[in-house]
Amino acid sequence: MRKVYHRILQIAGNVITVEADNVGYNDLAEVTSSRGTSLAQVIRLEDEVVSLQVFAGSRGISTGDEVRFLGHPMRVSTSENLLGRLFTGGGLPRDNRAPIDYDLVDIAGPSVNPAKRIIPRNMIRTGIPMIDVFNSLVESQKLPIFSVAGEPYNQLLARIAMQAEVDVIVLGGMGLKHDDYLFFRNTLDEQGALSRTVMFTHTASDPVVECLLVPDMALAVAEAYALENKRVLVLLTDMSNYADALKEIAITMEQIPSNRGYPGDLYSKLAARYEKAVDFDSAGSITILAVTTMPGDDLTHPIPDNTGYITEGQFYLRNGRIEPFGSLSRLKQQVNDKTRDDHRVIMDTMIRLYADFKETLEKQSMGFQMSAWDDKLLAYGIEFESKMMDLSVNIPLEEALDLGWKILSDNFDKMETGIKTDLLEKFWPKDKK
Amino acid sequence: MLDSNKGKIVGINGNLLTVEFETYVTQNEVAYAIAGDERLKCEVIRVRGQRADLQVFEDTVGLQVGNDVEFTDELLSVELGPGLLTMVFDGLQNPLNELAEQSGFFLKRGLYLPALDYEKKWEFTPSAKVGDNLSAGDTVGSVPEGIFEHRIMVPFSLKGQWELTEIVEKGDYKISDTVAKVANNKGETQDISMVQLWPVKVPITCYKEKLLPTKPLITQQRIIDTFFPVAVGGTFCVPGPFGAGKTVLQHALSQYAEADIVIVAACGERAGEVVEILREFPHLEDPRTGKTLMDRSIIICNTSSMPVAAREASVYTAVTLAEYYRQMGLNCLLLADSTSRWAQAMREMSGRLEEIPGEEGFPAYLESLIAGFYERAGIVELNGGGTGSVTIGGTVSPAGGNFEEPVTQGTLKVVGAFHGLSRERSNARRFPAIHPLDSWSHYTSIIESEKLETARACLRRGTEVNQMMKVVGEEGTHIDDFMIYQKSEFLDYVYLQQNTFDNVDGSTEEERQVYVFDKVIKILNTKFKQKDKDEARRLIQEFRQLFIDWNYVEMDTSEFKSFEETIDKKIAANV
Ligand SMILES: Nc1ncnc2c1ncn2[C@@H]1O[C@H](COP(=O)(O)OP(=O)(O)OP(=O)(O)O)[C@@H](O)[C@H]1O
Ligand SMILES: [Mg+2]
């Protein structure tokens, strides 16, 4: 039986300190107060003084309450029986069914040896031209949707998830609204995907520390399944809540902030999670799709900024559309040379001309006379937005590429596109000049 | 001296240990924290009274106050010897492939392996003779390592003059075998093997003098070699917001730069990006040698989810290996992606040490560390004659893409060339997104300065005209100005931009750059007859098309010639 400690020295924020010995760094403890029992994690050791982060928050904890150390760090079950189940960030059932306390592994395990990774090679088709043509999604990619409150980012997340051919979906909800949770559950249910889904959700009303656990719980489960040769898709929404929880703890611990109050290790913390995305040499894979809402729609805010430096691109969702500027899939070149010869050139040319269109639009709004070239660009931009960018468009890649040639040839002649001659000869619609 | 100095852990905060030691400790010495049967490598980074602060190169989960710590009395060092090429190491020089063989998919805490193969035999040919007077860094013999003659040198740490007393015959030896013996006038003797240790944070200085970097290092990237050149032994930095193309550019350099040895330090960035190199380099041919790219490369890979203290060490490990090969008279290129992650690793430690922070929480000594790192670049005259060089190119990942931040600013103060990537250019897919007006280089271009000035002036004027057009509109712009704008766009499209992913366009040799640039200048200098803006735009678009197609054909082909003729004819027809 492990020792029980009865004297809490300090309570500040969600952090309590006790005097204890033989405590391992990052070990768990149970804190029992009049409110019930909560898990807590060791976050600092200084001589005999142990600082613990209390998952359920420190409200109601009194200095005389009981602290019992468990002698191991946070664990999660990786049993197949998790499928179809719903848990809290702390790993307790949220669906009134029995807890699962076997096949446990430590969360936040070591990093994959880069030598055991392989180059991603499978395109995930989504039927959304702004993704498939311009920023192809690839199995094992880590990619967030950058957006702002009010945009249909969870809908987009769910739509991609449903389209992707994966074996298991793990949903990690952080600060998730109940409506959004229901939306995900119903969507998964309607598509018959619920039975291959595991959900860990933290809601806005749950203690903030539990929010910090969600990505690690979800990813530990994903990793275990991937090692069993499964293709796993992890959905994390909203990672900005995770980052804000990190900030809150850092401030409680009186850490020196680096940028707008966020701790200096925000990059490393986010990276340790996102880097769990992997295509294993001779096992399964983990693909991570996340949501990052940008405070103040500001791309340079520390959360989206650090995220962008970590992830393999981002989909920039704005005004209900995936914006071509700001959106990026860094893995696209791994797959878009194996789809169709014209994939890359359509991708580059259409975006370049769309950039020119945006410039013309600016000129137009300033009241300048439009040249013949400007008129062409305007017509092109409008057609591009309505036929390609609109999120309601749902067509396979090949059809989208054909559509690209059509839009180009509707508005320009060959020379004006700057496309290499051999490709023009092969793909330019024969009925156009 | 005691052979094993001990201590006990008294505090743990993230990867920072506070240790109470028994006798003495040395700043930056290596220690091991003992947790059950695991021995976790640490480095002493601060000493106060009887307590030392150690950064742990591992996750500290489960460590306890009271755990033992063993000090080694040795600074953090790397192994130098034949067999480094083609290897993939973590930031502490652990070989990743060998780790994978032992521990599978995941990096196992506390598992450290020798960097080099101690069983393999190398064919040693002696070059020094008994009685020779030698000092640190002098060559005693060599072994073939791929296409290189790998010099076996007197350990860099030996002080003073030594006389060679014994040397082995030509033959096959393991790296730990003694191949020579030396003695000094104090009667001390020293065995020399083919492997030596060197502390990573100390520059290797066994050379006569540092020379001024003057010779261009050809990267085969047009915008760099022509406009913002890099010099052999020089330094350059590539700051840019996320997704602007820093890593793609570095990968291009690692493939095409005309250096003997390329050392890639993937420092705190994505694992996936290194995997591309790991898996592709063994199959890509180095056109200059006919061997694979891997044969001339070393990869240091401490990606973002690997321990952060080892990330801090990784750039030093990389530069030490570069200096080692420099000592053999080779030209080494070190590419570090990203130096900001290295700086952040220092910031994290500084925060845990509760040091008074400088700007954005970075430690106050950041600038001097950055300067010290780039200072290790250079072209040197070696003691035994000949030169060797280390060229360093680092990417910088400024928060919010804003260059007014400590790492970018600290770097700009010390480097010789600045390749600033711009968000506007990468958004518009104008790759490489090096900003043609903001970037600079102190080194010499492969192009004559007069021609270069013509092109620069065109870019500057073109931008001005474009700005002006935004105010007065195209209709209010004079045809001559309009033409300048069109020409600047032409220059941008056909010369500054380069398709990295194309086999031909992805790399442009010096000879071709000089040749094509002449033709581009010709277009810029020609006064075309077009008086109508639509016609002018049209003409330049036609030239653009021709040049783009031209860029995609190999130089020594008849097609290349025929494009050139078409271009010449078109110029003649429109004056
Ligand atoms: N020269 C290029 N040609 C074509 N596409 C490019 C080029 N450079 C970059 N890109 C595109 O931009 C993407 C991002 O480039 P890269 O990964 O090099 O950015 P980065 O600056 O290193 O970003 P981060 O700081 O986040 O690591 C690439 O995946 C590719 O799609
Ligand atoms: Mg990069």
PDB file of C-alpha atoms in Angstrom, chain A residues 21-27 43-48 73 106 108-120 134-135 142 146 223 227 254-259 263-269 271-273 275-276 280-283 299-301 304-314 324-328 330-334 344 347-348 351-352 355-356 359 362-363 366-374 376 413-422 424, chain B residues 10-15 20 51 59-65 88 95-101 103-109 240-244 246-248 267-280 301 303-308 311 341 344 347-348 350-352 354-357 359-361 396-401 423 427-430 466 468-475 485 489 493 497 499 501-502 534 537-538 541-542 544-545 548-549 552:
ATOM      1  CA  ASP A  21       9.345  11.278  -0.991  1.00  0.00           C
ATOM      2  CA  ASN A  22       9.927   8.543  -3.564  1.00  0.00           C
ATOM      3  CA  VAL A  23       7.773  10.289  -6.110  1.00  0.00           C
ATOM      4  CA  GLY A  24       8.533   9.865  -9.811  1.00  0.00           C
ATOM      5  CA  TYR A  25       8.439  12.788 -12.193  1.00  0.00           C
ATOM      6  CA  ASN A  26       5.124  12.906 -14.106  1.00  0.00           C
ATOM      7  CA  ASP A  27       3.628  10.210 -11.841  1.00  0.00           C
ATOM      8  CA  ILE A  43       4.887  18.502 -12.692  1.00  0.00           C
ATOM      9  CA  ARG A  44       7.777  19.564 -10.515  1.00  0.00           C
ATOM     10  CA  LEU A  45      10.030  18.150  -7.808  1.00  0.00           C
ATOM     11  CA  GLU A  46      12.113  20.354  -5.529  1.00  0.00           C
ATOM     12  CA  ASP A  47      13.745  18.579  -2.630  1.00  0.00           C
ATOM     13  CA  GLU A  48      10.778  17.131  -0.698  1.00  0.00           C
ATOM     14  CA  PRO A  73       2.294   8.104 -15.119  1.00  0.00           C
ATOM     15  CA  ASP A 106       1.603   5.094 -20.785  1.00  0.00           C
ATOM     16  CA  ALA A 108       2.876  10.521 -24.384  1.00  0.00           C
ATOM     17  CA  GLY A 109       5.270   7.698 -25.169  1.00  0.00           C
ATOM     18  CA  PRO A 110       8.636   8.056 -26.906  1.00  0.00           C
ATOM     19  CA  SER A 111       9.037   9.375 -30.385  1.00  0.00           C
ATOM     20  CA  VAL A 112       9.214   7.159 -33.454  1.00  0.00           C
ATOM     21  CA  ASN A 113      12.694   6.535 -34.769  1.00  0.00           C
ATOM     22  CA  PRO A 114      12.812   8.511 -38.036  1.00  0.00           C
ATOM     23  CA  ALA A 115      14.586   5.555 -39.608  1.00  0.00           C
ATOM     24  CA  LYS A 116      11.406   3.512 -39.181  1.00  0.00           C
ATOM     25  CA  ARG A 117       9.224   5.916 -41.090  1.00  0.00           C
ATOM     26  CA  ILE A 118       8.499   5.631 -44.761  1.00  0.00           C
ATOM     27  CA  ILE A 119       7.688   8.306 -47.289  1.00  0.00           C
ATOM     28  CA  PRO A 120       3.925   8.807 -47.406  1.00  0.00           C
ATOM     29  CA  PHE A 134      -4.623  22.056 -55.223  1.00  0.00           C
ATOM     30  CA  ASN A 135      -3.581  20.619 -51.891  1.00  0.00           C
ATOM     31  CA  LYS A 142      -0.751  16.055 -40.071  1.00  0.00           C
ATOM     32  CA  PHE A 146      -7.225  27.096 -39.868  1.00  0.00           C
ATOM     33  CA  GLU A 223      -0.523   4.546 -32.014  1.00  0.00           C
ATOM     34  CA  LEU A 227       1.068  -0.785 -34.692  1.00  0.00           C
ATOM     35  CA  GLU A 254       5.009  31.335 -13.079  1.00  0.00           C
ATOM     36  CA  GLN A 255       6.919  30.353 -16.209  1.00  0.00           C
ATOM     37  CA  ILE A 256       8.425  33.126 -18.294  1.00  0.00           C
ATOM     38  CA  PRO A 257       6.148  33.661 -21.278  1.00  0.00           C
ATOM     39  CA  SER A 258       7.688  33.992 -24.724  1.00  0.00           C
ATOM     40  CA  ASN A 259       5.005  35.436 -26.908  1.00  0.00           C
ATOM     41  CA  PRO A 263       5.041  29.460 -22.881  1.00  0.00           C
ATOM     42  CA  GLY A 264       8.340  29.113 -24.715  1.00  0.00           C
ATOM     43  CA  ASP A 265       7.819  25.409 -25.214  1.00  0.00           C
ATOM     44  CA  LEU A 266       4.502  25.769 -27.045  1.00  0.00           C
ATOM     45  CA  TYR A 267       6.240  24.695 -30.248  1.00  0.00           C
ATOM     46  CA  SER A 268       7.768  21.575 -28.680  1.00  0.00           C
ATOM     47  CA  LYS A 269       4.520  20.658 -26.942  1.00  0.00           C
ATOM     48  CA  ALA A 271       5.131  19.211 -32.160  1.00  0.00           C
ATOM     49  CA  ALA A 272       5.332  16.243 -29.804  1.00  0.00           C
ATOM     50  CA  ARG A 273       1.625  15.649 -30.455  1.00  0.00           C
ATOM     51  CA  GLU A 275       4.597  14.325 -34.857  1.00  0.00           C
ATOM     52  CA  LYS A 276       2.704  11.220 -33.801  1.00  0.00           C
ATOM     53  CA  PHE A 280       5.216   3.019 -40.237  1.00  0.00           C
ATOM     54  CA  ASP A 281       7.651   0.862 -42.109  1.00  0.00           C
ATOM     55  CA  SER A 282       5.706  -2.434 -42.143  1.00  0.00           C
ATOM     56  CA  ALA A 283       2.754  -1.446 -39.924  1.00  0.00           C
ATOM     57  CA  LEU A 299      -2.485  34.023 -38.810  1.00  0.00           C
ATOM     58  CA  THR A 300       0.494  35.401 -36.896  1.00  0.00           C
ATOM     59  CA  HIS A 301      -1.071  34.634 -33.506  1.00  0.00           C
ATOM     60  CA  PRO A 304      -1.663  29.161 -35.681  1.00  0.00           C
ATOM     61  CA  ASP A 305       1.886  30.385 -36.184  1.00  0.00           C
ATOM     62  CA  ASN A 306       3.502  27.608 -34.159  1.00  0.00           C
ATOM     63  CA  THR A 307       1.089  25.106 -35.636  1.00  0.00           C
ATOM     64  CA  GLY A 308       1.933  26.123 -39.187  1.00  0.00           C
ATOM     65  CA  TYR A 309       5.596  25.565 -38.468  1.00  0.00           C
ATOM     66  CA  ILE A 310       4.849  22.024 -37.313  1.00  0.00           C
ATOM     67  CA  THR A 311       2.126  20.618 -39.498  1.00  0.00           C
ATOM     68  CA  GLU A 312       2.420  19.533 -43.089  1.00  0.00           C
ATOM     69  CA  GLY A 313       0.322  22.363 -44.392  1.00  0.00           C
ATOM     70  CA  GLN A 314      -3.087  23.683 -43.532  1.00  0.00           C
ATOM     71  CA  PRO A 324      -6.126  28.842 -52.142  1.00  0.00           C
ATOM     72  CA  PHE A 325      -3.802  31.345 -50.509  1.00  0.00           C
ATOM     73  CA  GLY A 326      -2.788  30.314 -47.075  1.00  0.00           C
ATOM     74  CA  SER A 327      -3.825  26.730 -47.760  1.00  0.00           C
ATOM     75  CA  LEU A 328      -1.044  24.274 -48.359  1.00  0.00           C
ATOM     76  CA  ARG A 330       3.290  19.941 -48.114  1.00  0.00           C
ATOM     77  CA  LEU A 331       2.906  16.310 -48.995  1.00  0.00           C
ATOM     78  CA  LYS A 332       1.037  16.939 -52.204  1.00  0.00           C
ATOM     79  CA  GLN A 333       4.160  16.510 -54.307  1.00  0.00           C
ATOM     80  CA  GLN A 334       4.492  12.964 -52.989  1.00  0.00           C
ATOM     81  CA  ARG A 344       0.684  19.811 -61.225  1.00  0.00           C
ATOM     82  CA  MET A 347      -2.593  23.328 -59.827  1.00  0.00           C
ATOM     83  CA  ASP A 348       0.163  25.894 -60.425  1.00  0.00           C
ATOM     84  CA  ILE A 351      -3.515  29.541 -58.637  1.00  0.00           C
ATOM     85  CA  ARG A 352      -1.111  31.898 -60.324  1.00  0.00           C
ATOM     86  CA  ALA A 355      -3.502  35.621 -57.732  1.00  0.00           C
ATOM     87  CA  ASP A 356      -3.471  37.912 -60.760  1.00  0.00           C
ATOM     88  CA  GLU A 359      -4.756  41.991 -58.009  1.00  0.00           C
ATOM     89  CA  GLU A 362      -8.037  45.444 -56.214  1.00  0.00           C
ATOM     90  CA  LYS A 363      -7.416  47.704 -59.178  1.00  0.00           C
ATOM     91  CA  MET A 366      -9.989  51.551 -56.863  1.00  0.00           C
ATOM     92  CA  GLY A 367     -11.874  52.577 -59.957  1.00  0.00           C
ATOM     93  CA  PHE A 368      -9.210  51.977 -62.597  1.00  0.00           C
ATOM     94  CA  GLN A 369     -10.013  51.348 -66.166  1.00  0.00           C
ATOM     95  CA  MET A 370      -9.868  47.646 -66.895  1.00  0.00           C
ATOM     96  CA  SER A 371      -7.698  46.490 -69.761  1.00  0.00           C
ATOM     97  CA  ALA A 372      -8.674  43.605 -71.993  1.00  0.00           C
ATOM     98  CA  TRP A 373      -6.375  41.440 -69.911  1.00  0.00           C
ATOM     99  CA  ASP A 374      -8.045  42.571 -66.693  1.00  0.00           C
ATOM    100  CA  LYS A 376     -10.194  38.175 -68.871  1.00  0.00           C
ATOM    101  CA  ASP A 413      -5.844  31.479 -75.006  1.00  0.00           C
ATOM    102  CA  LYS A 414      -3.002  28.997 -74.734  1.00  0.00           C
ATOM    103  CA  MET A 415      -0.159  31.474 -74.705  1.00  0.00           C
ATOM    104  CA  GLU A 416      -1.587  33.457 -71.846  1.00  0.00           C
ATOM    105  CA  THR A 417      -1.448  30.540 -69.463  1.00  0.00           C
ATOM    106  CA  GLY A 418       2.340  30.149 -69.470  1.00  0.00           C
ATOM    107  CA  ILE A 419       1.944  26.369 -69.626  1.00  0.00           C
ATOM    108  CA  LYS A 420       4.616  24.267 -71.308  1.00  0.00           C
ATOM    109  CA  THR A 421       3.752  23.597 -74.937  1.00  0.00           C
ATOM    110  CA  ASP A 422       3.721  19.799 -74.787  1.00  0.00           C
ATOM    111  CA  LEU A 424      -0.978  22.370 -73.884  1.00  0.00           C
TER     112      LEU A 424
ATOM    113  CA  VAL B  10      17.346  17.105  -5.576  1.00  0.00           C
ATOM    114  CA  GLY B  11      14.992  18.693  -8.093  1.00  0.00           C
ATOM    115  CA  ILE B  12      13.267  17.942 -11.411  1.00  0.00           C
ATOM    116  CA  ASN B  13      11.564  20.451 -13.647  1.00  0.00           C
ATOM    117  CA  GLY B  14      10.878  19.178 -17.143  1.00  0.00           C
ATOM    118  CA  ASN B  15      14.233  18.142 -18.575  1.00  0.00           C
ATOM    119  CA  GLU B  20      23.782  17.934  -5.316  1.00  0.00           C
ATOM    120  CA  ARG B  51      24.331  22.153  -6.647  1.00  0.00           C
ATOM    121  CA  ASP B  59      12.381  12.377 -21.192  1.00  0.00           C
ATOM    122  CA  THR B  60      12.533  12.594 -17.390  1.00  0.00           C
ATOM    123  CA  VAL B  61       9.353  10.640 -16.607  1.00  0.00           C
ATOM    124  CA  GLY B  62       9.729   8.535 -13.480  1.00  0.00           C
ATOM    125  CA  LEU B  63      12.977  10.066 -12.243  1.00  0.00           C
ATOM    126  CA  GLN B  64      12.927  10.694  -8.505  1.00  0.00           C
ATOM    127  CA  VAL B  65      14.529  13.006  -6.040  1.00  0.00           C
ATOM    128  CA  VAL B  88      22.221   9.104 -39.959  1.00  0.00           C
ATOM    129  CA  PRO B  95      23.236   6.081 -35.211  1.00  0.00           C
ATOM    130  CA  LEU B  96      19.505   5.920 -35.913  1.00  0.00           C
ATOM    131  CA  ASN B  97      19.517   2.848 -38.140  1.00  0.00           C
ATOM    132  CA  GLU B  98      21.422   0.846 -35.554  1.00  0.00           C
ATOM    133  CA  LEU B  99      19.088   2.102 -32.809  1.00  0.00           C
ATOM    134  CA  ALA B 100      16.168   0.904 -34.891  1.00  0.00           C
ATOM    135  CA  GLU B 101      17.720  -2.537 -35.187  1.00  0.00           C
ATOM    136  CA  SER B 103      14.819  -1.064 -30.233  1.00  0.00           C
ATOM    137  CA  GLY B 104      12.374  -1.136 -33.143  1.00  0.00           C
ATOM    138  CA  PHE B 105       9.865   1.550 -33.980  1.00  0.00           C
ATOM    139  CA  PHE B 106      10.511   3.825 -31.026  1.00  0.00           C
ATOM    140  CA  LEU B 107      13.540   5.585 -29.641  1.00  0.00           C
ATOM    141  CA  LYS B 108      14.346   3.900 -26.377  1.00  0.00           C
ATOM    142  CA  ARG B 109      15.330   6.121 -23.508  1.00  0.00           C
ATOM    143  CA  GLY B 240      10.891  32.950 -43.901  1.00  0.00           C
ATOM    144  CA  PRO B 241       7.415  32.332 -42.560  1.00  0.00           C
ATOM    145  CA  PHE B 242       6.127  28.777 -42.415  1.00  0.00           C
ATOM    146  CA  GLY B 243       5.510  27.207 -45.778  1.00  0.00           C
ATOM    147  CA  ALA B 244       7.555  29.771 -47.676  1.00  0.00           C
ATOM    148  CA  LYS B 246      12.965  27.068 -46.592  1.00  0.00           C
ATOM    149  CA  THR B 247      13.180  23.315 -46.405  1.00  0.00           C
ATOM    150  CA  VAL B 248      12.553  22.722 -50.098  1.00  0.00           C
ATOM    151  CA  CYS B 267      17.074  20.488 -36.060  1.00  0.00           C
ATOM    152  CA  GLY B 268      13.706  20.458 -34.381  1.00  0.00           C
ATOM    153  CA  GLU B 269      11.689  20.202 -37.577  1.00  0.00           C
ATOM    154  CA  ARG B 270       9.466  17.505 -39.077  1.00  0.00           C
ATOM    155  CA  ALA B 271      10.605  13.907 -39.115  1.00  0.00           C
ATOM    156  CA  GLY B 272       8.871  13.366 -42.436  1.00  0.00           C
ATOM    157  CA  GLU B 273      11.181  15.802 -44.157  1.00  0.00           C
ATOM    158  CA  VAL B 274      14.261  13.902 -43.076  1.00  0.00           C
ATOM    159  CA  VAL B 275      12.708  10.648 -44.137  1.00  0.00           C
ATOM    160  CA  GLU B 276      12.586  12.004 -47.671  1.00  0.00           C
ATOM    161  CA  ILE B 277      16.334  12.487 -47.573  1.00  0.00           C
ATOM    162  CA  LEU B 278      16.981   9.184 -45.834  1.00  0.00           C
ATOM    163  CA  ARG B 279      15.010   7.231 -48.353  1.00  0.00           C
ATOM    164  CA  GLU B 280      15.902   9.145 -51.510  1.00  0.00           C
ATOM    165  CA  CYS B 301      18.389  14.273 -37.333  1.00  0.00           C
ATOM    166  CA  THR B 303      13.389  16.309 -35.119  1.00  0.00           C
ATOM    167  CA  SER B 304      10.822  18.287 -33.162  1.00  0.00           C
ATOM    168  CA  SER B 305       9.466  15.450 -31.040  1.00  0.00           C
ATOM    169  CA  MET B 306      12.898  14.190 -30.067  1.00  0.00           C
ATOM    170  CA  PRO B 307      14.380  15.453 -26.778  1.00  0.00           C
ATOM    171  CA  VAL B 308      14.862  19.175 -26.833  1.00  0.00           C
ATOM    172  CA  ARG B 311      18.254  19.392 -30.325  1.00  0.00           C
ATOM    173  CA  ARG B 341      14.388  25.555 -33.094  1.00  0.00           C
ATOM    174  CA  GLN B 344      14.057  27.837 -28.838  1.00  0.00           C
ATOM    175  CA  ARG B 347      15.073  29.485 -24.526  1.00  0.00           C
ATOM    176  CA  GLU B 348      13.324  26.535 -22.917  1.00  0.00           C
ATOM    177  CA  SER B 350      16.946  29.367 -19.951  1.00  0.00           C
ATOM    178  CA  GLY B 351      13.350  29.589 -18.763  1.00  0.00           C
ATOM    179  CA  ARG B 352      13.740  26.567 -16.517  1.00  0.00           C
ATOM    180  CA  GLU B 354      14.894  31.150 -14.368  1.00  0.00           C
ATOM    181  CA  GLU B 355      17.452  33.379 -16.042  1.00  0.00           C
ATOM    182  CA  ILE B 356      16.491  36.968 -16.707  1.00  0.00           C
ATOM    183  CA  PRO B 357      14.978  36.792 -20.170  1.00  0.00           C
ATOM    184  CA  GLU B 359      13.476  39.854 -25.941  1.00  0.00           C
ATOM    185  CA  GLU B 360      10.619  37.379 -26.519  1.00  0.00           C
ATOM    186  CA  GLY B 361      11.912  35.281 -23.650  1.00  0.00           C
ATOM    187  CA  VAL B 396      15.329  30.846 -39.537  1.00  0.00           C
ATOM    188  CA  SER B 397      11.649  30.476 -38.626  1.00  0.00           C
ATOM    189  CA  PRO B 398      10.606  33.828 -37.216  1.00  0.00           C
ATOM    190  CA  ALA B 399       7.457  34.011 -35.108  1.00  0.00           C
ATOM    191  CA  GLY B 400       4.636  35.367 -37.212  1.00  0.00           C
ATOM    192  CA  GLY B 401       6.992  35.585 -40.195  1.00  0.00           C
ATOM    193  CA  ARG B 423       4.943  35.210 -48.009  1.00  0.00           C
ATOM    194  CA  ASN B 427       1.456  32.597 -52.015  1.00  0.00           C
ATOM    195  CA  ALA B 428       1.808  33.501 -55.659  1.00  0.00           C
ATOM    196  CA  ARG B 429       3.817  30.267 -56.145  1.00  0.00           C
ATOM    197  CA  ARG B 430       6.861  32.233 -57.234  1.00  0.00           C
ATOM    198  CA  ASN B 466       3.751  48.292 -60.451  1.00  0.00           C
ATOM    199  CA  MET B 468       2.495  53.399 -59.391  1.00  0.00           C
ATOM    200  CA  MET B 469       0.043  51.511 -61.565  1.00  0.00           C
ATOM    201  CA  LYS B 470      -1.890  50.684 -58.434  1.00  0.00           C
ATOM    202  CA  VAL B 471      -2.404  54.420 -57.966  1.00  0.00           C
ATOM    203  CA  VAL B 472      -2.747  55.781 -61.478  1.00  0.00           C
ATOM    204  CA  GLY B 473      -3.906  52.649 -63.225  1.00  0.00           C
ATOM    205  CA  GLU B 474      -2.565  51.058 -66.366  1.00  0.00           C
ATOM    206  CA  GLU B 475      -4.093  53.776 -68.508  1.00  0.00           C
ATOM    207  CA  TYR B 485       7.250  46.435 -65.632  1.00  0.00           C
ATOM    208  CA  GLU B 489       8.003  40.253 -64.642  1.00  0.00           C
ATOM    209  CA  TYR B 493       9.329  34.274 -64.366  1.00  0.00           C
ATOM    210  CA  GLN B 497      11.752  31.386 -60.552  1.00  0.00           C
ATOM    211  CA  ASN B 499      10.980  24.617 -60.743  1.00  0.00           C
ATOM    212  CA  PHE B 501      10.804  19.506 -58.844  1.00  0.00           C
ATOM    213  CA  ASP B 502      11.840  19.378 -62.498  1.00  0.00           C
ATOM    214  CA  ASP B 534      -1.752  44.962 -75.031  1.00  0.00           C
ATOM    215  CA  ARG B 537       2.202  42.480 -72.876  1.00  0.00           C
ATOM    216  CA  ARG B 538       1.615  39.980 -75.634  1.00  0.00           C
ATOM    217  CA  GLN B 541       4.303  36.802 -72.789  1.00  0.00           C
ATOM    218  CA  GLU B 542       5.551  35.156 -75.962  1.00  0.00           C
ATOM    219  CA  ARG B 544       8.205  34.231 -71.457  1.00  0.00           C
ATOM    220  CA  GLN B 545       6.715  31.154 -73.039  1.00  0.00           C
ATOM    221  CA  ILE B 548      10.134  28.706 -69.975  1.00  0.00           C
ATOM    222  CA  ASP B 549      10.181  25.971 -72.578  1.00  0.00           C
ATOM    223  CA  TYR B 552      13.133  22.695 -69.522  1.00  0.00           C
TER     224      TYR B 552
END
